[in-house]
Each structure stands twice: as structure tokens, then as C-alpha cells.
Amino acid sequence: MKNTRKNFMKLAVKQAAKSIGLSEVPVGCVIVDGNGEIISSGYNASIEKNDPTLHAEIMAIRKACKKRKNTKLLDCSLYVTLQPCTMCEAAIFEAGIKKVYFGSYSDSFKNFSDLKNKYHKELNGYIYYGGIEEEKCTSMLKVFFKKLR
């Protein structure tokens, strides 16, 4: 598999599928280093682990930092199936991850509302790219929430 944005997002989608089996909101994440190698991955596990902070991004950041024995992931990019929440944005910032790629836009977090019709946005040196594999990521979320109702 070629190391492209779409392929990394497809791997994040596979991580999100793990959440479905746990009755968690299906969100998956992978972190890639500057060489294009995947160094960690994660999926939502808040309910399973009784930990409200255990979002896909947090799980992946924790694993990557542990693997690198460092709190900074300066050369890394993060791929996540859903636009990061405020908590995850803070963790991404603290870890120094400068490039964030996400699939589905979140209606819950309006801080990027002007992004909807744009592919990329820079905020304080951090670059966010939205809408990668958006249809697949959004579909997975819609199916999950439809089953809950």
C-alpha cells in the first residue's frame, strides 16, 4: 500500500471499526512519522475503559509518545476519521503535531465551521486538512447513530 493521505485515512477507518464492536462512537486514528511510517494507532474506548479522555487521538498520542520515549511528536502527522474535539486539539497541540488530517466534519465543534468548503486551514502554525475519505467516515458515523435511535 502506498503511503498517501487516503491510504492513511483508510487505516484510520479500520481503527474506527474496532470502536463499533465496543459500542463506542466509531472514530479511529493513526499517527505517521516524517518518513511516512505509522508509529501508532488508536480508536475510541471511553466507555469500555470508563475513561472520558480515551478518544482515538489520545490513545494514538499516548502510544506514540511511549514508543518514542518523548512527549513531543514534532515530525508527525495525525489522521483521524472525525474532526478532533477541543480536548483532542489541546493534546495534539501539546504533542507538537503540526499536521492533522480528518475525514468527517463535526457539527459539535464550530471552531472550524469555515473549513467546510475548504480543504485546508492553518491555525497558529498547525495545518488542518478536512474531508479526506469524508463520505466513508461520515457514513460509518451515521450508521452507528441510526442504530442507537
XYZ file of C-alpha atoms in Angstrom:
149
model
C 0.000 0.000 0.000
C 1.352 3.412 -0.945
C 1.808 5.948 1.822
C -0.781 8.511 0.781
C -3.253 10.593 2.753
C -6.141 8.463 1.518
C -4.386 5.238 2.479
C -3.532 6.501 5.955
C -7.159 7.571 6.378
C -8.306 4.128 5.251
C -6.173 2.679 8.049
C -7.812 5.110 10.486
C -11.203 3.849 9.249
C -10.095 0.293 10.100
C -9.265 1.502 13.600
C -12.700 3.147 13.847
C -14.331 -0.197 13.042
C -12.827 -1.571 16.267
C -14.868 1.003 18.209
C -18.129 -0.259 16.741
C -17.593 -3.677 18.291
C -17.253 -1.966 21.667
C -20.438 0.121 21.190
C -18.247 3.222 21.042
C -18.602 6.105 18.606
C -16.597 4.834 15.598
C -13.553 7.050 15.458
C -10.097 5.831 14.514
C -6.691 7.470 14.336
C -3.173 6.768 13.082
C -0.013 8.768 13.667
C 2.653 8.815 10.983
C 6.241 9.973 11.370
C 8.173 12.221 8.996
C 9.279 9.191 6.973
C 5.704 8.098 6.330
C 5.863 5.200 8.769
C 2.922 4.515 11.059
C 4.115 4.733 14.653
C 0.806 4.300 16.465
C -2.929 3.974 16.138
C -5.998 4.220 18.310
C -9.765 4.058 18.462
C -12.434 5.352 20.802
C -12.540 3.320 24.017
C -14.028 5.763 26.551
C -16.953 3.554 27.513
C -15.023 0.294 27.559
C -12.276 1.738 29.764
C -14.503 4.102 31.808
C -12.222 6.938 30.784
C -13.821 10.018 29.180
C -10.439 11.070 27.787
C -9.841 7.870 25.846
C -10.627 9.211 22.387
C -8.883 7.726 19.359
C -6.451 10.644 19.131
C -5.499 10.438 22.807
C -4.904 6.689 22.585
C -2.695 7.133 19.500
C -0.764 10.062 21.020
C -0.119 8.138 24.248
C 1.164 5.112 22.322
C 3.371 7.231 20.049
C 4.892 9.160 22.963
C 5.540 5.954 24.872
C 7.136 4.360 21.802
C 9.369 7.389 21.250
C 10.011 7.935 24.965
C 9.196 11.600 24.431
C 6.255 13.941 24.977
C 6.757 15.635 21.608
C 5.854 14.277 18.182
C 7.179 17.217 16.175
C 7.759 15.419 12.872
C 4.466 13.521 12.956
C 1.109 13.823 11.225
C -2.194 12.647 12.674
C -5.003 11.062 10.643
C -8.412 10.776 12.296
C -11.822 9.863 10.934
C -13.663 12.683 12.729
C -12.668 16.303 13.231
C -10.894 16.492 16.610
C -12.794 17.784 19.632
C -11.400 20.585 21.784
C -9.776 18.141 24.228
C -8.025 16.280 21.423
C -6.950 19.523 19.743
C -5.254 20.500 23.003
C -3.456 17.149 23.183
C -2.383 17.461 19.534
C -1.034 20.936 20.287
C 0.796 19.758 23.424
C 2.375 16.878 21.483
C 3.546 19.309 18.796
C 1.838 17.508 15.924
C 1.696 20.141 13.194
C -0.387 18.350 10.534
C -3.844 16.970 11.206
C -5.889 15.201 8.550
C -9.508 14.342 9.289
C -12.358 12.719 7.415
C -15.748 13.764 8.707
C -16.595 17.278 9.854
C -18.161 17.538 13.307
C -21.249 19.642 13.848
C -20.422 19.665 17.559
C -17.276 21.738 17.217
C -17.806 25.011 15.432
C -14.216 26.234 15.659
C -13.654 25.060 12.075
C -17.073 25.909 10.684
C -15.485 27.981 7.944
C -13.490 24.909 6.869
C -16.487 23.060 5.451
C -15.925 24.241 1.899
C -12.158 24.460 2.133
C -9.696 21.626 2.043
C -7.096 23.097 4.329
C -6.699 25.697 7.034
C -3.726 26.944 9.008
C -4.194 27.887 12.648
C -1.201 29.134 14.633
C 1.274 27.052 12.613
C -0.873 23.939 12.733
C -2.318 22.709 9.463
C -5.705 21.008 9.390
C -6.916 19.200 6.284
C -10.560 18.145 6.294
C -12.734 15.931 4.148
C -10.294 13.099 3.417
C -12.396 9.985 2.732
C -15.231 12.092 4.131
C -18.032 10.008 2.651
C -16.754 6.765 4.201
C -16.046 8.375 7.578
C -19.402 10.150 7.722
C -21.317 7.066 6.609
C -19.810 4.988 9.406
C -20.895 7.583 11.979
C -24.419 7.914 10.539
C -24.983 4.153 10.574
C -23.769 3.954 14.173
C -26.040 6.746 15.424
C -29.020 5.470 13.438
C -28.730 2.125 15.243
C -28.799 3.941 18.602
C -32.104 5.604 17.827
